[in-house]
């Protein structure tokens, strides 16, 4: 039995970090799965100085909220979007989270994620990493490929929520 996972009453707060530039169907799938295992999910957008994103933090946050509202309005109040630029475990603890959510697409993700989960466990043993499996149809999706395909005129409507697709096309003047 794993010791020490702290809950506040029956509330489990999960921290789901990533770039979400922009949110894809893969991200949304993991976020919805996370809501099955946690009472509240904090979507944490990592800010990397020197790396210019396609969408600002405010735009990415709005797209995440809209996408969740469209498919699971009953849980919209259980999601918060924040930014962080410090150590993941520190940011998670600052927000009162007890769980770190990571999505797994394939074995390559697993190798990397196992290493990161191990390091995070050493840094903050009270934070429980939870891996959630990508559904088959979102396994190949990455935000980087979505941006590349969209900027070269491709159809990304099957890879991202409708509101994100519209925002991408608007941003690209299509
Ligand atoms: P990307 O790899 O698309 O740039 P992020 O770095 O923002 O995405 O990833 C944030 C989290 O979402 C990670 O845990 C990552 O494994 C997960 N994730 C990203 N894309 C998918 C997907 N297609 N299916 C499941 N999980 C995903």
PDB file of C-alpha atoms and ligand atoms in Angstrom:
ATOM      1  CA  UNK A   1       0.000   0.000   0.000  1.00  0.00           C
ATOM      2  CA  UNK A   2       1.289   3.431  -0.928  1.00  0.00           C
ATOM      3  CA  UNK A   3       1.664   5.683   2.077  1.00  0.00           C
ATOM      4  CA  UNK A   4       1.321   9.356   2.421  1.00  0.00           C
ATOM      5  CA  UNK A   5      -0.955  10.527  -0.399  1.00  0.00           C
ATOM      6  CA  UNK A   6      -2.660  13.485   1.200  1.00  0.00           C
ATOM      7  CA  UNK A   7      -6.293  14.300   0.461  1.00  0.00           C
ATOM      8  CA  UNK A   8      -8.217  17.307   1.691  1.00  0.00           C
ATOM      9  CA  UNK A   9     -11.476  15.768   2.903  1.00  0.00           C
ATOM     10  CA  UNK A  10     -12.465  13.594  -0.033  1.00  0.00           C
ATOM     11  CA  UNK A  11     -11.011  16.059  -2.536  1.00  0.00           C
ATOM     12  CA  UNK A  12      -8.248  14.910  -4.822  1.00  0.00           C
ATOM     13  CA  UNK A  13      -6.565  17.702  -6.725  1.00  0.00           C
ATOM     14  CA  UNK A  14      -4.596  16.664  -9.803  1.00  0.00           C
ATOM     15  CA  UNK A  15      -1.961  18.698 -11.625  1.00  0.00           C
ATOM     16  CA  UNK A  16      -1.834  18.140 -15.393  1.00  0.00           C
ATOM     17  CA  UNK A  17       1.220  19.883 -16.878  1.00  0.00           C
ATOM     18  CA  UNK A  18       2.073  20.505 -20.530  1.00  0.00           C
ATOM     19  CA  UNK A  19       2.390  23.121 -23.252  1.00  0.00           C
ATOM     20  CA  UNK A  20      -1.144  22.804 -24.645  1.00  0.00           C
ATOM     21  CA  UNK A  21      -0.121  24.940 -27.641  1.00  0.00           C
ATOM     22  CA  UNK A  22      -2.888  24.345 -28.543  1.00  0.00           C
ATOM     23  CA  UNK A  23      -5.039  21.732 -26.785  1.00  0.00           C
ATOM     24  CA  UNK A  24      -5.502  18.623 -28.973  1.00  0.00           C
ATOM     25  CA  UNK A  25      -8.029  15.792 -28.791  1.00  0.00           C
ATOM     26  CA  UNK A  26      -5.264  13.823 -27.069  1.00  0.00           C
ATOM     27  CA  UNK A  27      -4.922  16.422 -24.309  1.00  0.00           C
ATOM     28  CA  UNK A  28      -8.698  16.667 -23.947  1.00  0.00           C
ATOM     29  CA  UNK A  29      -9.047  12.878 -23.677  1.00  0.00           C
ATOM     30  CA  UNK A  30      -6.471  12.764 -20.862  1.00  0.00           C
ATOM     31  CA  UNK A  31      -8.092  15.732 -19.108  1.00  0.00           C
ATOM     32  CA  UNK A  32     -11.485  13.985 -19.157  1.00  0.00           C
ATOM     33  CA  UNK A  33      -9.894  10.770 -17.871  1.00  0.00           C
ATOM     34  CA  UNK A  34      -8.195  12.789 -15.121  1.00  0.00           C
ATOM     35  CA  UNK A  35     -11.610  14.053 -14.010  1.00  0.00           C
ATOM     36  CA  UNK A  36     -12.570  10.398 -13.455  1.00  0.00           C
ATOM     37  CA  UNK A  37      -9.771   9.932 -10.936  1.00  0.00           C
ATOM     38  CA  UNK A  38      -9.608  13.395  -9.337  1.00  0.00           C
ATOM     39  CA  UNK A  39     -12.172  15.808  -7.917  1.00  0.00           C
ATOM     40  CA  UNK A  40     -10.456  18.788  -9.517  1.00  0.00           C
ATOM     41  CA  UNK A  41      -7.832  19.122 -12.232  1.00  0.00           C
ATOM     42  CA  UNK A  42      -5.397  21.995 -12.534  1.00  0.00           C
ATOM     43  CA  UNK A  43      -4.198  22.254 -16.115  1.00  0.00           C
ATOM     44  CA  UNK A  44      -0.743  23.766 -15.796  1.00  0.00           C
ATOM     45  CA  UNK A  45       0.734  25.491 -18.827  1.00  0.00           C
ATOM     46  CA  UNK A  46       4.522  25.500 -18.693  1.00  0.00           C
ATOM     47  CA  UNK A  47       6.017  28.827 -19.697  1.00  0.00           C
ATOM     48  CA  UNK A  48       9.463  28.535 -21.293  1.00  0.00           C
ATOM     49  CA  UNK A  49      11.315  31.844 -21.667  1.00  0.00           C
ATOM     50  CA  UNK A  50      12.867  32.133 -25.110  1.00  0.00           C
ATOM     51  CA  UNK A  51      10.430  29.681 -26.714  1.00  0.00           C
ATOM     52  CA  UNK A  52       7.703  31.627 -28.525  1.00  0.00           C
ATOM     53  CA  UNK A  53       4.385  29.773 -28.409  1.00  0.00           C
ATOM     54  CA  UNK A  54       1.781  29.986 -31.169  1.00  0.00           C
ATOM     55  CA  UNK A  55      -0.970  30.866 -28.670  1.00  0.00           C
ATOM     56  CA  UNK A  56      -0.573  33.132 -25.636  1.00  0.00           C
ATOM     57  CA  UNK A  57      -1.267  31.736 -22.171  1.00  0.00           C
ATOM     58  CA  UNK A  58      -4.649  33.525 -22.115  1.00  0.00           C
ATOM     59  CA  UNK A  59      -5.608  32.074 -25.508  1.00  0.00           C
ATOM     60  CA  UNK A  60      -4.553  28.544 -24.519  1.00  0.00           C
ATOM     61  CA  UNK A  61      -6.475  28.803 -21.232  1.00  0.00           C
ATOM     62  CA  UNK A  62      -9.637  30.028 -22.995  1.00  0.00           C
ATOM     63  CA  UNK A  63      -9.415  27.205 -25.574  1.00  0.00           C
ATOM     64  CA  UNK A  64      -9.118  24.596 -22.797  1.00  0.00           C
ATOM     65  CA  UNK A  65     -12.127  25.974 -20.888  1.00  0.00           C
ATOM     66  CA  UNK A  66     -14.247  26.187 -24.058  1.00  0.00           C
ATOM     67  CA  UNK A  67     -13.322  22.649 -25.142  1.00  0.00           C
ATOM     68  CA  UNK A  68     -14.283  21.181 -21.749  1.00  0.00           C
ATOM     69  CA  UNK A  69     -17.512  23.209 -21.621  1.00  0.00           C
ATOM     70  CA  UNK A  70     -18.472  21.772 -25.004  1.00  0.00           C
ATOM     71  CA  UNK A  71     -18.143  18.122 -23.967  1.00  0.00           C
ATOM     72  CA  UNK A  72     -18.539  18.024 -20.185  1.00  0.00           C
ATOM     73  CA  UNK A  73     -20.275  21.198 -18.958  1.00  0.00           C
ATOM     74  CA  UNK A  74     -21.150  19.545 -15.629  1.00  0.00           C
ATOM     75  CA  UNK A  75     -17.453  19.478 -14.661  1.00  0.00           C
ATOM     76  CA  UNK A  76     -16.438  22.922 -15.925  1.00  0.00           C
ATOM     77  CA  UNK A  77     -16.143  24.202 -12.366  1.00  0.00           C
ATOM     78  CA  UNK A  78     -13.664  21.442 -11.529  1.00  0.00           C
ATOM     79  CA  UNK A  79     -11.027  22.727 -13.932  1.00  0.00           C
ATOM     80  CA  UNK A  80      -8.597  25.525 -13.426  1.00  0.00           C
ATOM     81  CA  UNK A  81      -5.886  26.630 -15.855  1.00  0.00           C
ATOM     82  CA  UNK A  82      -2.687  28.138 -14.452  1.00  0.00           C
ATOM     83  CA  UNK A  83       0.798  28.895 -15.748  1.00  0.00           C
ATOM     84  CA  UNK A  84       4.081  27.846 -14.179  1.00  0.00           C
ATOM     85  CA  UNK A  85       7.737  28.446 -14.890  1.00  0.00           C
ATOM     86  CA  UNK A  86       9.311  26.795 -11.874  1.00  0.00           C
ATOM     87  CA  UNK A  87       9.963  23.190 -10.862  1.00  0.00           C
ATOM     88  CA  UNK A  88       6.935  21.014 -11.618  1.00  0.00           C
ATOM     89  CA  UNK A  89       6.719  19.493  -8.132  1.00  0.00           C
ATOM     90  CA  UNK A  90       6.922  22.932  -6.509  1.00  0.00           C
ATOM     91  CA  UNK A  91       4.202  24.326  -8.758  1.00  0.00           C
ATOM     92  CA  UNK A  92       1.982  21.287  -8.060  1.00  0.00           C
ATOM     93  CA  UNK A  93       2.439  21.654  -4.300  1.00  0.00           C
ATOM     94  CA  UNK A  94       1.832  25.429  -4.468  1.00  0.00           C
ATOM     95  CA  UNK A  95      -1.579  24.667  -5.966  1.00  0.00           C
ATOM     96  CA  UNK A  96      -2.442  22.060  -3.325  1.00  0.00           C
ATOM     97  CA  UNK A  97      -2.252  19.142  -5.777  1.00  0.00           C
ATOM     98  CA  UNK A  98      -1.578  15.602  -4.586  1.00  0.00           C
ATOM     99  CA  UNK A  99      -1.418  13.942  -7.987  1.00  0.00           C
ATOM    100  CA  UNK A 100       0.506  14.554 -11.226  1.00  0.00           C
ATOM    101  CA  UNK A 101      -1.289  13.417 -14.384  1.00  0.00           C
ATOM    102  CA  UNK A 102       0.654  12.329 -17.468  1.00  0.00           C
ATOM    103  CA  UNK A 103      -0.748  10.927 -20.679  1.00  0.00           C
ATOM    104  CA  UNK A 104       0.953   7.960 -22.352  1.00  0.00           C
ATOM    105  CA  UNK A 105       0.813   7.609 -26.123  1.00  0.00           C
ATOM    106  CA  UNK A 106       3.297   4.787 -26.638  1.00  0.00           C
ATOM    107  CA  UNK A 107       6.408   3.049 -25.306  1.00  0.00           C
ATOM    108  CA  UNK A 108       8.603   6.051 -26.072  1.00  0.00           C
ATOM    109  CA  UNK A 109       6.418   8.231 -23.842  1.00  0.00           C
ATOM    110  CA  UNK A 110       6.566   5.503 -21.168  1.00  0.00           C
ATOM    111  CA  UNK A 111      10.383   5.349 -21.100  1.00  0.00           C
ATOM    112  CA  UNK A 112      10.675   9.095 -20.691  1.00  0.00           C
ATOM    113  CA  UNK A 113       7.752   9.384 -18.278  1.00  0.00           C
ATOM    114  CA  UNK A 114       9.065   6.582 -16.026  1.00  0.00           C
ATOM    115  CA  UNK A 115      12.311   8.506 -15.649  1.00  0.00           C
ATOM    116  CA  UNK A 116      10.534  11.747 -14.896  1.00  0.00           C
ATOM    117  CA  UNK A 117       8.121  10.071 -12.449  1.00  0.00           C
ATOM    118  CA  UNK A 118      11.119   8.550 -10.657  1.00  0.00           C
ATOM    119  CA  UNK A 119      12.895  11.883 -10.331  1.00  0.00           C
ATOM    120  CA  UNK A 120       9.708  13.657  -9.230  1.00  0.00           C
ATOM    121  CA  UNK A 121       9.095  10.956  -6.630  1.00  0.00           C
ATOM    122  CA  UNK A 122      12.566  11.584  -5.172  1.00  0.00           C
ATOM    123  CA  UNK A 123      11.929  15.323  -5.142  1.00  0.00           C
ATOM    124  CA  UNK A 124       8.391  15.115  -3.708  1.00  0.00           C
ATOM    125  CA  UNK A 125       7.327  11.666  -2.438  1.00  0.00           C
ATOM    126  CA  UNK A 126       3.900  12.964  -1.383  1.00  0.00           C
ATOM    127  CA  UNK A 127       2.966  13.704  -4.989  1.00  0.00           C
ATOM    128  CA  UNK A 128       1.537  10.645  -6.754  1.00  0.00           C
ATOM    129  CA  UNK A 129       2.206  10.392 -10.506  1.00  0.00           C
ATOM    130  CA  UNK A 130      -0.715   8.844 -12.380  1.00  0.00           C
ATOM    131  CA  UNK A 131      -0.272   7.636 -15.987  1.00  0.00           C
ATOM    132  CA  UNK A 132      -3.359   7.605 -18.168  1.00  0.00           C
ATOM    133  CA  UNK A 133      -3.424   5.794 -21.528  1.00  0.00           C
ATOM    134  CA  UNK A 134      -4.257   7.643 -24.739  1.00  0.00           C
ATOM    135  CA  UNK A 135      -7.287   6.276 -26.567  1.00  0.00           C
ATOM    136  CA  UNK A 136      -6.323   4.607 -29.858  1.00  0.00           C
ATOM    137  CA  UNK A 137      -7.472   7.435 -32.117  1.00  0.00           C
ATOM    138  CA  UNK A 138      -5.466  10.121 -30.317  1.00  0.00           C
ATOM    139  CA  UNK A 139      -2.228   8.148 -29.989  1.00  0.00           C
ATOM    140  CA  UNK A 140      -0.526   9.775 -33.008  1.00  0.00           C
ATOM    141  CA  UNK A 141      -1.533  13.354 -32.160  1.00  0.00           C
ATOM    142  CA  UNK A 142       1.017  15.902 -31.025  1.00  0.00           C
ATOM    143  CA  UNK A 143       0.482  19.651 -30.770  1.00  0.00           C
ATOM    144  CA  UNK A 144       3.699  20.222 -32.729  1.00  0.00           C
ATOM    145  CA  UNK A 145       2.418  18.213 -35.711  1.00  0.00           C
ATOM    146  CA  UNK A 146      -0.973  19.907 -35.492  1.00  0.00           C
ATOM    147  CA  UNK A 147       0.706  23.344 -35.712  1.00  0.00           C
ATOM    148  CA  UNK A 148       2.885  22.220 -38.623  1.00  0.00           C
ATOM    149  CA  UNK A 149       0.028  20.642 -40.589  1.00  0.00           C
ATOM    150  CA  UNK A 150      -2.256  23.639 -40.004  1.00  0.00           C
ATOM    151  CA  UNK A 151       0.421  26.154 -41.019  1.00  0.00           C
ATOM    152  CA  UNK A 152       0.980  24.261 -44.277  1.00  0.00           C
ATOM    153  CA  UNK A 153      -2.698  24.346 -45.175  1.00  0.00           C
ATOM    154  CA  UNK A 154      -3.642  20.846 -43.958  1.00  0.00           C
ATOM    155  CA  UNK A 155      -6.925  19.803 -42.373  1.00  0.00           C
ATOM    156  CA  UNK A 156      -6.505  19.367 -38.607  1.00  0.00           C
ATOM    157  CA  UNK A 157     -10.205  19.105 -37.759  1.00  0.00           C
ATOM    158  CA  UNK A 158      -9.940  15.457 -36.700  1.00  0.00           C
ATOM    159  CA  UNK A 159      -7.014  16.136 -34.319  1.00  0.00           C
ATOM    160  CA  UNK A 160      -8.321  19.049 -32.238  1.00  0.00           C
ATOM    161  CA  UNK A 161     -11.613  20.204 -30.687  1.00  0.00           C
ATOM    162  CA  UNK A 162     -13.784  22.360 -32.990  1.00  0.00           C
ATOM    163  CA  UNK A 163     -13.056  25.606 -31.128  1.00  0.00           C
ATOM    164  CA  UNK A 164      -9.308  24.953 -31.370  1.00  0.00           C
ATOM    165  CA  UNK A 165      -9.579  24.223 -35.090  1.00  0.00           C
ATOM    166  CA  UNK A 166     -11.397  27.534 -35.619  1.00  0.00           C
ATOM    167  CA  UNK A 167      -8.795  29.394 -33.537  1.00  0.00           C
ATOM    168  CA  UNK A 168      -5.924  27.823 -35.508  1.00  0.00           C
ATOM    169  CA  UNK A 169      -7.429  28.784 -38.854  1.00  0.00           C
ATOM    170  CA  UNK A 170      -8.131  32.326 -37.627  1.00  0.00           C
ATOM    171  CA  UNK A 171      -4.594  32.682 -36.277  1.00  0.00           C
ATOM    172  CA  UNK A 172      -3.209  31.499 -39.612  1.00  0.00           C
ATOM    173  CA  UNK A 173      -5.515  33.793 -41.621  1.00  0.00           C
ATOM    174  CA  UNK A 174      -7.318  30.891 -43.282  1.00  0.00           C
TER     175      UNK A 174
HETATM  176  P1  LIG B   1       2.630  17.708 -26.905  1.00  0.00           P
HETATM  177  O1  LIG B   1       3.429  16.445 -26.778  1.00  0.00           O
HETATM  178  O2  LIG B   1       1.415  17.534 -27.785  1.00  0.00           O
HETATM  179  O3  LIG B   1       3.420  18.938 -27.169  1.00  0.00           O
HETATM  180  P2  LIG B   1       2.458  18.442 -24.122  1.00  0.00           P
HETATM  181  O4  LIG B   1       3.920  18.500 -24.003  1.00  0.00           O
HETATM  182  O5  LIG B   1       1.676  19.669 -23.880  1.00  0.00           O
HETATM  183  O6  LIG B   1       1.958  17.900 -25.522  1.00  0.00           O
HETATM  184  O7  LIG B   1       1.914  17.228 -23.243  1.00  0.00           O
HETATM  185  C1  LIG B   1       1.227  17.367 -22.047  1.00  0.00           C
HETATM  186  C2  LIG B   1       0.738  16.030 -21.568  1.00  0.00           C
HETATM  187  O8  LIG B   1      -0.263  15.549 -22.460  1.00  0.00           O
HETATM  188  C3  LIG B   1       1.772  14.926 -21.494  1.00  0.00           C
HETATM  189  O9  LIG B   1       1.473  14.090 -20.392  1.00  0.00           O
HETATM  190  C4  LIG B   1       1.575  14.179 -22.778  1.00  0.00           C
HETATM  191  O10 LIG B   1       1.988  12.832 -22.666  1.00  0.00           O
HETATM  192  C5  LIG B   1       0.080  14.279 -22.920  1.00  0.00           C
HETATM  193  N1  LIG B   1      -0.324  14.148 -24.303  1.00  0.00           N
HETATM  194  C6  LIG B   1       0.023  14.936 -25.339  1.00  0.00           C
HETATM  195  N2  LIG B   1      -0.537  14.495 -26.490  1.00  0.00           N
HETATM  196  C7  LIG B   1      -1.266  13.394 -26.151  1.00  0.00           C
HETATM  197  C8  LIG B   1      -2.071  12.470 -26.879  1.00  0.00           C
HETATM  198  N3  LIG B   1      -2.203  12.558 -28.192  1.00  0.00           N
HETATM  199  N4  LIG B   1      -2.673  11.466 -26.207  1.00  0.00           N
HETATM  200  C9  LIG B   1      -2.509  11.357 -24.870  1.00  0.00           C
HETATM  201  N5  LIG B   1      -1.741  12.174 -24.121  1.00  0.00           N
HETATM  202  C10 LIG B   1      -1.136  13.187 -24.753  1.00  0.00           C
END
